Short mmCIF file of C-alpha atoms and ligand atoms in Angstrom, two decimals:
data_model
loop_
_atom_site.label_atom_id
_atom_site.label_comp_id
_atom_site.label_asym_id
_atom_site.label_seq_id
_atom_site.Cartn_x
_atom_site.Cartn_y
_atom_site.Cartn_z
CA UNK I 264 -17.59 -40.18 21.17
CA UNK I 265 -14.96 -37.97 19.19
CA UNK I 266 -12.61 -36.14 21.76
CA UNK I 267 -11.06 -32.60 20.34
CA UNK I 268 -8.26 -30.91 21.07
CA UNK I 269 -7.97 -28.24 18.38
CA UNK I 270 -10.65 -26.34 19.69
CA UNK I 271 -10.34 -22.68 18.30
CA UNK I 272 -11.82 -19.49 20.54
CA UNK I 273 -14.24 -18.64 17.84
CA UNK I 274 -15.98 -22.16 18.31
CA UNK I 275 -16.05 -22.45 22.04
CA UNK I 276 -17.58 -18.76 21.73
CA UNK I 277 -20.19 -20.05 19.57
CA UNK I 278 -20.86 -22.80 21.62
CA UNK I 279 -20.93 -20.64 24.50
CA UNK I 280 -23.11 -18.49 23.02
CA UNK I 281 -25.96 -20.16 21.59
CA UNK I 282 -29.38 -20.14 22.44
CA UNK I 283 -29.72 -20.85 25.82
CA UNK I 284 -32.26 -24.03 25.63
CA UNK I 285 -30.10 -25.24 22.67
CA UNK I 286 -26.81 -24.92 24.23
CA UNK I 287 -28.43 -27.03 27.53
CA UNK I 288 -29.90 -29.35 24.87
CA UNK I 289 -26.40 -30.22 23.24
CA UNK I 290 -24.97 -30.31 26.57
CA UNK I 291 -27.29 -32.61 27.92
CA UNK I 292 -26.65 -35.15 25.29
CA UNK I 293 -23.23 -34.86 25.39
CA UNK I 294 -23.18 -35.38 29.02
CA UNK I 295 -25.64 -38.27 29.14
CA UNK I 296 -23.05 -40.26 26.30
CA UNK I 297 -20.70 -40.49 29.03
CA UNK I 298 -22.05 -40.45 32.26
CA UNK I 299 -25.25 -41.44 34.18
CA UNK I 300 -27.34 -38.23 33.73
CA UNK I 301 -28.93 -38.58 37.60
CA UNK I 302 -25.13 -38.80 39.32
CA UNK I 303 -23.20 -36.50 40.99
CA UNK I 304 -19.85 -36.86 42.80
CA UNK I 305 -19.39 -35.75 46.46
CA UNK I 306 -16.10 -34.74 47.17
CA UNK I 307 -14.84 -33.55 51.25
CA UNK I 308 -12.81 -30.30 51.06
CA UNK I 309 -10.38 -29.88 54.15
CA UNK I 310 -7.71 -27.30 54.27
CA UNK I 311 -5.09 -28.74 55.99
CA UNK I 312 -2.69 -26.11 55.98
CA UNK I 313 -4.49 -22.78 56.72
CA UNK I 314 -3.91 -19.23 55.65
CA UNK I 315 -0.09 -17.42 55.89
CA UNK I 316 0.76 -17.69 52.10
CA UNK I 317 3.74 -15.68 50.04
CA UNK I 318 1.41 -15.55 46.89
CA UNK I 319 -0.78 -12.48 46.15
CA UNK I 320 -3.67 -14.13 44.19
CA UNK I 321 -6.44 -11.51 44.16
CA UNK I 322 -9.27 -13.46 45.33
CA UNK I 323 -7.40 -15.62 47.79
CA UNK I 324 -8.58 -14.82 51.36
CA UNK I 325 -5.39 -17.07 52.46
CA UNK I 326 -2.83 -14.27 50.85
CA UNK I 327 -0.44 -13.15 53.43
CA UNK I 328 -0.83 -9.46 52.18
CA UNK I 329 -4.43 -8.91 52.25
CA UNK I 330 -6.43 -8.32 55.79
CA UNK I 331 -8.92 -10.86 55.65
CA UNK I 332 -9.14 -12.35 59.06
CA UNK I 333 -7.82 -15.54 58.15
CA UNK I 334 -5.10 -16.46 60.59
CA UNK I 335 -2.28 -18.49 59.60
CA UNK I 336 -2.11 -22.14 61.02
CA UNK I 337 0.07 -24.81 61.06
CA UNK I 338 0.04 -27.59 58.67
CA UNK I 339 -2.57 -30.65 60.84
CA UNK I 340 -1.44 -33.47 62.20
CA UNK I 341 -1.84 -36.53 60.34
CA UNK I 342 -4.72 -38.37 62.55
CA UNK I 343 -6.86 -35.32 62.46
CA UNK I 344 -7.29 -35.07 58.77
CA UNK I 345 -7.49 -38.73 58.53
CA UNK I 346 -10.42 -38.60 61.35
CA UNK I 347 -11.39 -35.66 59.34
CA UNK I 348 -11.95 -38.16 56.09
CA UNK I 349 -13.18 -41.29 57.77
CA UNK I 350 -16.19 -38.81 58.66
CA UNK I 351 -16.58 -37.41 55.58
CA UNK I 352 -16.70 -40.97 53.78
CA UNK I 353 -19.29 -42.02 56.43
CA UNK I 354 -21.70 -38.80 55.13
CA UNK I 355 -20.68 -40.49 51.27
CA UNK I 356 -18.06 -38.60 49.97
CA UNK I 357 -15.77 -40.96 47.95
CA UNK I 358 -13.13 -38.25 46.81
CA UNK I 359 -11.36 -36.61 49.80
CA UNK I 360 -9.31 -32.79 48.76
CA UNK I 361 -6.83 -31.33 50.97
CA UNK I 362 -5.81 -28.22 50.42
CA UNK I 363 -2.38 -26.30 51.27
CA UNK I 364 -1.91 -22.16 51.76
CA UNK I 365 1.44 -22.91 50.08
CA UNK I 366 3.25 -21.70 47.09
CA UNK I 367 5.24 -25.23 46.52
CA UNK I 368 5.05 -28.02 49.20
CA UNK I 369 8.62 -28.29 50.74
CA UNK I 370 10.67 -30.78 53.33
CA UNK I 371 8.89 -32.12 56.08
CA UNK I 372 5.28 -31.11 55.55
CA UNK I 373 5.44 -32.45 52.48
CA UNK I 374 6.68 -36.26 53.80
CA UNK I 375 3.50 -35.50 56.03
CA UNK I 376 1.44 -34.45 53.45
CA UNK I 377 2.17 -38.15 51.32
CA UNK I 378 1.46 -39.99 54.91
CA UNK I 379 -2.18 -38.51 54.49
CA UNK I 380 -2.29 -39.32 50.94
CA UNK I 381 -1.51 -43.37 51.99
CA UNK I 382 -4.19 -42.71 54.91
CA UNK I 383 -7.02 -41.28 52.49
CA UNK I 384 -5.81 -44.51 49.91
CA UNK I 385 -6.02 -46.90 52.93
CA UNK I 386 -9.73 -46.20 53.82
CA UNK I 387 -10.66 -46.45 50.49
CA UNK I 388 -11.26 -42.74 49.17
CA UNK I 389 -10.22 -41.31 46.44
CA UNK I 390 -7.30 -38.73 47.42
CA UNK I 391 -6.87 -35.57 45.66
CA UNK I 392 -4.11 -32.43 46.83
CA UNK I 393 -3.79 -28.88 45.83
CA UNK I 394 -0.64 -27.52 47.49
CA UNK I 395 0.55 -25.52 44.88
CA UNK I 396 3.39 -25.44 42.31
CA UNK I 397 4.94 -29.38 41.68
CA UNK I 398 8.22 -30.39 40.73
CA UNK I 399 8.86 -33.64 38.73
CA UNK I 400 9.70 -35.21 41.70
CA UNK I 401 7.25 -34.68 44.20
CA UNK I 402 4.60 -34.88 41.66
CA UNK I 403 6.44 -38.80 41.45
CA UNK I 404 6.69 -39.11 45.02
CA UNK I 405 2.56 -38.28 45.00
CA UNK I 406 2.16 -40.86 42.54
CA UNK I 407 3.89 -43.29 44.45
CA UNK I 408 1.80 -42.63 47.84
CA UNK I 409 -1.13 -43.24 45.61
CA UNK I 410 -2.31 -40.05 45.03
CA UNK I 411 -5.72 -39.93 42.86
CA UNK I 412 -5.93 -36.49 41.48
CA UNK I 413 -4.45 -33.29 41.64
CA UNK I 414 -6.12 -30.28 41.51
CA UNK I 415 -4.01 -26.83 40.41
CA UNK I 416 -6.49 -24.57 38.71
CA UNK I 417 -5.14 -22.27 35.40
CA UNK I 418 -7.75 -19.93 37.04
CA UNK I 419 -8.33 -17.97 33.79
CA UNK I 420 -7.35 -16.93 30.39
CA UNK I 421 -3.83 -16.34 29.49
CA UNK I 422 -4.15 -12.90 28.73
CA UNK I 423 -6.33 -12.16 31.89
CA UNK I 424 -4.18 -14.27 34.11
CA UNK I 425 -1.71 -11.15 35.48
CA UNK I 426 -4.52 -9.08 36.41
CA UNK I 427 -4.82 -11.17 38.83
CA UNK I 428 -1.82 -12.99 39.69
CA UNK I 429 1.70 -11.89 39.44
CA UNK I 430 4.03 -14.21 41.67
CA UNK I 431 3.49 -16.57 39.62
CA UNK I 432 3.09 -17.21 35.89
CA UNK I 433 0.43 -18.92 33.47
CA UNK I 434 3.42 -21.26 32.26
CA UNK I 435 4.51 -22.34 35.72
CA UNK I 436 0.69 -23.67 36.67
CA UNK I 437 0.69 -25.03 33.04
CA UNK I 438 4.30 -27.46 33.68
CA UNK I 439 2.64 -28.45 37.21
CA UNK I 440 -0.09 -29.85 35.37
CA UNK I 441 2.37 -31.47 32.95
CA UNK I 442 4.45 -32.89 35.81
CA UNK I 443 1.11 -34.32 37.36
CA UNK I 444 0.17 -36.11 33.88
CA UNK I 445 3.34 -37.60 33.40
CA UNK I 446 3.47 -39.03 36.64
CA UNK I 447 -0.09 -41.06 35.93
CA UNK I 448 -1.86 -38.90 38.45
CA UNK I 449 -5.62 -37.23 36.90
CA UNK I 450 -5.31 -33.97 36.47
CA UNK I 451 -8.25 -31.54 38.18
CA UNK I 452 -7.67 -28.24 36.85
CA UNK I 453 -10.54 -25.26 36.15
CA UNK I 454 -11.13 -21.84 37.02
CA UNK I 455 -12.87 -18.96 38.49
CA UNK I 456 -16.20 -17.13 37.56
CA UNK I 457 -16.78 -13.65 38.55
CA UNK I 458 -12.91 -11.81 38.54
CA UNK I 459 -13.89 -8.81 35.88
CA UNK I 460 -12.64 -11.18 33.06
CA UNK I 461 -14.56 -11.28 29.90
CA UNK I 462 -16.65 -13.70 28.08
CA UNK I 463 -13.82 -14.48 25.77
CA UNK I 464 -11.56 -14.66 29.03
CA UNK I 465 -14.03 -17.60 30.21
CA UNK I 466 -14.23 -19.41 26.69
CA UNK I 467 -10.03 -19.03 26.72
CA UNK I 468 -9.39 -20.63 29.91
CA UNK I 469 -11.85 -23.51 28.46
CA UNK I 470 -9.94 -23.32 24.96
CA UNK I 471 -6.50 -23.94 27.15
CA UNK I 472 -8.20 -27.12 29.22
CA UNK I 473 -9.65 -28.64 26.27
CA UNK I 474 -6.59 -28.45 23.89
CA UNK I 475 -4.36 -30.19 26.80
CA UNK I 476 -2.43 -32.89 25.49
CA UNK I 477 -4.81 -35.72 27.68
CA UNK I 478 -7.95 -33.22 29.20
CA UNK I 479 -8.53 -33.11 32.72
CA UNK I 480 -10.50 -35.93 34.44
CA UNK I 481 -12.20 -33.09 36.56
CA UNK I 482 -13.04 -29.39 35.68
CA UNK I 483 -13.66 -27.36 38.56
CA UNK I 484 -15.70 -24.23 37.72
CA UNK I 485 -15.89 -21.51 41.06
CA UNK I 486 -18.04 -18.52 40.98
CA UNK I 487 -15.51 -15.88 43.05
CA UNK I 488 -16.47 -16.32 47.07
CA UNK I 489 -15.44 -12.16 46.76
CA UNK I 490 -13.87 -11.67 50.82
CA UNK I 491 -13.18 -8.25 52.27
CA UNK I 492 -9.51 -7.22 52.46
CA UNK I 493 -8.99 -9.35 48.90
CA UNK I 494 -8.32 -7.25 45.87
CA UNK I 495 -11.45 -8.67 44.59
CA UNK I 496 -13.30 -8.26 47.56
CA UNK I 497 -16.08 -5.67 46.17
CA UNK I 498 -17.26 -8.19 43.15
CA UNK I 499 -20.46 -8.55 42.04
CA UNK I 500 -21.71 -12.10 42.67
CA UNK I 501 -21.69 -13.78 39.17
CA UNK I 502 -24.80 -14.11 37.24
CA UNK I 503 -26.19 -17.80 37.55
CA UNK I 504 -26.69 -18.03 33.99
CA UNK I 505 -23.38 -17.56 33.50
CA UNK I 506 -22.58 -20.24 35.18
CA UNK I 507 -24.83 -22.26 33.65
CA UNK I 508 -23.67 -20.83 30.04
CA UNK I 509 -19.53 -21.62 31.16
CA UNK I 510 -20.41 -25.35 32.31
CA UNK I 511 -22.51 -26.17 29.46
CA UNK I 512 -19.63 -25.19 27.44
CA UNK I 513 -17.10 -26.99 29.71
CA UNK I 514 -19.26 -30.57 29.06
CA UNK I 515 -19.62 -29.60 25.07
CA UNK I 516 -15.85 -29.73 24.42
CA UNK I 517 -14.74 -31.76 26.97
CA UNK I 518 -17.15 -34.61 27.29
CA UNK I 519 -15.60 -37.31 29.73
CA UNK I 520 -14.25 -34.73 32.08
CA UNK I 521 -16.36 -34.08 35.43
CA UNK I 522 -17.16 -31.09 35.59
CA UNK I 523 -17.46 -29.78 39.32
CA UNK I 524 -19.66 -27.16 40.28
CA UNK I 525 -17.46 -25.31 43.06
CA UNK I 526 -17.44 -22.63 45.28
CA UNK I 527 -20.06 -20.59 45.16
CA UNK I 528 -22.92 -22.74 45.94
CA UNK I 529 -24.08 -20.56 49.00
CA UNK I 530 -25.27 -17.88 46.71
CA UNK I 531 -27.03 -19.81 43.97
CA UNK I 532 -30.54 -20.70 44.39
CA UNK I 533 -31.81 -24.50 44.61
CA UNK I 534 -32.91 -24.01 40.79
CA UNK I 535 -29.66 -22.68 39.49
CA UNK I 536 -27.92 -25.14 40.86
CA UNK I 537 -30.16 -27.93 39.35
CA UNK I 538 -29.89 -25.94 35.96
CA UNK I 539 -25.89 -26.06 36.67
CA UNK I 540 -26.26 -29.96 36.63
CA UNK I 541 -28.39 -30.04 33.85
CA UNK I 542 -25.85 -28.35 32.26
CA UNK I 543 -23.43 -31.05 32.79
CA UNK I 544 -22.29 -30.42 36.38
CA UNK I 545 -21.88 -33.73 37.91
CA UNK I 546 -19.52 -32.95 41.18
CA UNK I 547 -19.51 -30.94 43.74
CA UNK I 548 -18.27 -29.95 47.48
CA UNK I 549 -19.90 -30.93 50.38
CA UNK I 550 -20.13 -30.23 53.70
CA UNK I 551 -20.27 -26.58 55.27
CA UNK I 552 -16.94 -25.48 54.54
CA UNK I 553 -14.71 -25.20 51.60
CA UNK I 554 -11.47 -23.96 52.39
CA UNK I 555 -11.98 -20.55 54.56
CA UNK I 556 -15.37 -19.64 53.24
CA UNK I 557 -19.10 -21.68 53.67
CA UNK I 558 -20.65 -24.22 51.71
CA UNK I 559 -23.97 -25.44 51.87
CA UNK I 560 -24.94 -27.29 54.77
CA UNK I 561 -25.02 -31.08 54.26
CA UNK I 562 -28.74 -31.66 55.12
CA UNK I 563 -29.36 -28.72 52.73
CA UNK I 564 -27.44 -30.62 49.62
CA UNK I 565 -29.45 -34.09 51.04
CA UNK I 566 -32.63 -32.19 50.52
CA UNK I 567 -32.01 -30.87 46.87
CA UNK I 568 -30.55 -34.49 46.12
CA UNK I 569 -33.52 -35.79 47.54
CA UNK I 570 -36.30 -33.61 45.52
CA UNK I 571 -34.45 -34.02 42.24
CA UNK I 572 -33.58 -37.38 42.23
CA UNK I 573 -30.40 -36.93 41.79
CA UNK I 574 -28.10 -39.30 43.73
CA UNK I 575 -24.33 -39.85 45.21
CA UNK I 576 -21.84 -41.46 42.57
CA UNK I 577 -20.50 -44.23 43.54
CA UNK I 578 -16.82 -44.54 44.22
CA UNK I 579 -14.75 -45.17 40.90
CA UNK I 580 -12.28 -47.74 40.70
CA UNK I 581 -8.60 -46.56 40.80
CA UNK I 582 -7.12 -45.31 38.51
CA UNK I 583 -10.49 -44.78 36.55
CA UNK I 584 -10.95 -41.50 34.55
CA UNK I 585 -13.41 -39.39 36.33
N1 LIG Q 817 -2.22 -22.81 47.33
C1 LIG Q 817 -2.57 -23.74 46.33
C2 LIG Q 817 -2.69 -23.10 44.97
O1 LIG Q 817 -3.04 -21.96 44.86
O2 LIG Q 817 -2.44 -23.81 43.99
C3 LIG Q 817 -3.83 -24.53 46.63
C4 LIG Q 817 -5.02 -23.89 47.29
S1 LIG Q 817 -5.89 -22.63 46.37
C5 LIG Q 817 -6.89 -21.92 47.59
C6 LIG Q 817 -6.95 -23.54 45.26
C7 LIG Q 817 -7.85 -22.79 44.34
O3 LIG Q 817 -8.97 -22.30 45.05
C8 LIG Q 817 -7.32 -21.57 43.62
O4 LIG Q 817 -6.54 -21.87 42.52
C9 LIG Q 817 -8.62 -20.87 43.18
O5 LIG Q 817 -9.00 -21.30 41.91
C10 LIG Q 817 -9.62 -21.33 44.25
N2 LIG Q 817 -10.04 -20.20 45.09
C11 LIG Q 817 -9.31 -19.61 46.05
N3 LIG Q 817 -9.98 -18.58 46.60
C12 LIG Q 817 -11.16 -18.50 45.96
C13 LIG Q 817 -12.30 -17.63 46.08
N4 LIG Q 817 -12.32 -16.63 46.93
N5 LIG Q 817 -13.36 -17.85 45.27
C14 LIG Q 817 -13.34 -18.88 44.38
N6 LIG Q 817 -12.30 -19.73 44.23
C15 LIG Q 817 -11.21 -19.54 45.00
C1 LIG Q 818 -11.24 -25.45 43.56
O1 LIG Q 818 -11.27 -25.25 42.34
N1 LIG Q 818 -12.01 -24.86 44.45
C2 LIG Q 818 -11.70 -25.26 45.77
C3 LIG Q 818 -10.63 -26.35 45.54
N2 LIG Q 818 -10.40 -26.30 44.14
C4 LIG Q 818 -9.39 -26.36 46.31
C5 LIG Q 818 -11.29 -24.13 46.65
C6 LIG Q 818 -12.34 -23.05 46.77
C7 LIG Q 818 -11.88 -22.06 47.78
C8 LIG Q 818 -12.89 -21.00 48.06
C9 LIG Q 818 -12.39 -20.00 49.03
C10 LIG Q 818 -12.09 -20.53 50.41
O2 LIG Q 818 -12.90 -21.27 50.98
O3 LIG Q 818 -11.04 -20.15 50.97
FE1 LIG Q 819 -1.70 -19.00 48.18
FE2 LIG Q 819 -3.14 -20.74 46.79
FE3 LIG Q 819 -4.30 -18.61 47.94
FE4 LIG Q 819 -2.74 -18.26 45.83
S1 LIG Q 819 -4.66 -19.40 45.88
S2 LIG Q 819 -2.69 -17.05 47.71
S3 LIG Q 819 -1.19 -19.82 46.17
S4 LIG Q 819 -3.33 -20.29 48.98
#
């Protein structure tokens, strides 16, 4: 299967914008060429450092600056998230996320953060972070405790991107991800649906993941959860079809990737969801809670897995790409 990385916008548009039923078709084949057309990865979500951040992304509910109810916590002590996993790998998820309110993990926490990591490793789970902004070292020192995955999403297009955040720049999220690839760890980096950004905006931010040097293993694609006291907090909820329309795309140009249908979930019906997978969705969240916000509820998720016939992916050796 030919892998491109010269992908212009005008193409991915196309793509993008083809008849619906012929832009599922194409992604349907594409997807079944690489992966098992009935599987879908289960990943656990657990913020382990809560709320209280310096960074003033607009549809972050853990922003410091906006009123949002979220109260700042301290960063968990080690057992809990590590009960916190052994639980989630009993309901079947192999790939366990924690997540960080931080701009860049620093001192102490972060030691604790890599004692999790070996934890996660040790009971057999995929481990994946997102703590924010990674120097060359500490992306090493993640390697070294074994870390799967990193996820540090590019969010949107370049041109979009300060509409939405300013603290930090496109270029700074894009040498995180560099400092995660050369340290051997896969690199989980996607976006968000739903922020006022355009179509092009939404075929860019593909255009920019696709033309990496290696693409991501994983893709995640969020539909905005919009929270009160956010800058984006009035949003419309995102049109399901466009969902549908922005993973289809994701699979066509980058075919081996996973592609994980995110937050968002509690608003999309059963069917669009299904149509999200046909589309080439083939991981999601699970379990009632992402970070902050809700998820659908784990019998819910057993019940759609159940009527479709879709099943759990199995765990993937390490170091595998997916
Ligand atoms: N603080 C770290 C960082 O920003 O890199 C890690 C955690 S941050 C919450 C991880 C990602 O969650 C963000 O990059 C964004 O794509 C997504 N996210 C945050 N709030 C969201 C929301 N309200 N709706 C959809 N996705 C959201
Ligand atoms: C990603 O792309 N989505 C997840 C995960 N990576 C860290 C986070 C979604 C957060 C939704 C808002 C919240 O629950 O606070
Ligand atoms: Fe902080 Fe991450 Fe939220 Fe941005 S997305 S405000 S960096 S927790």
């Amino acid at each position: 299967m030919e892998i491109r990385q010269d992908w212009s916008l005008d193409e991915i548009r196309a793509i993008h914008d083809m008849p619906l039923m012929e832009l599922l078709d194409r992604a349907r084949a594409t997807h079944r060429q690489a992966f098992d057309g009935n599987e879908v990865q289960l990943c656990k979500l657990l913020s382990v450092k809560t709320g209280g951040c310096a960074e003033d992304c607009g549809y972050c509910p853990q922003a410091a600056r906006y009123h949002t109810g979220v109260e700042a916590e301290p960063l968990m002590p080690v057992d809990e998230v590590l009960a916190e996993a052994r639980q989630a790998r009993e309901a079947g998820a192999t790939r366990f996320c924690m997540g960080a309110a931080w701009r860049s993990p620093k001192g102490k926490a972060f030691q604790q953060v890599l004692e999790m990591v070996r934890g996660v490793r040790e009971l057999g789970m995929e481990a994946c972070c997102t703590l924010g902004m990674l120097d060359e070292e500490q992306a090493v020192a993640l390697a070294e405790a074994g870390l799967t995955a990193y996820n540090h999403n590019l969010d949107t297009s370049p041109e979009y991107y300060d509409k939405i955040i300013t603290t930090r720049t496109y270029d700074d999220r894009l040498l995180t991800l560099e400092h995660v690839r050369n340290a051997g760890i896969q690199v989980c980096s996607g976006g968000i649906l739903g922020m006022g950004e355009s179509i092009d905006d939404r075929c860019g931010l593909l255009r920019v993941l696709a033309n990496q040097p290696t693409q991501p293993e994983s893709v995640p694609i969020n539909a905005l959860v919009a929270v009160d006291g956010t800058p984006l907090g009035g949003r419309e909820r995102v049109d399901a079809i466009d969902m549908v329309r922005a993973i289809a795309t994701a699979r066509i140009v980058m075919p081996r990737t996973r592609i994980r249908l995110s937050a968002g979930r509690e608003r999309l019906s059963e069917e669009a969801q299904l149509l999200c997978f046909l589309a080439g969705a083939n991981s999601i969240f699970f379990g009632d809670k992402l970070l902050t916000t809700g998820n659908p509820s784990y019998d819910a998720d057993m019940a759609m897995f159940e009527r479709s016939g879709l099943r759990p992916a199995a765990t993937t050796a390490p170091g595998s790409a997916s």
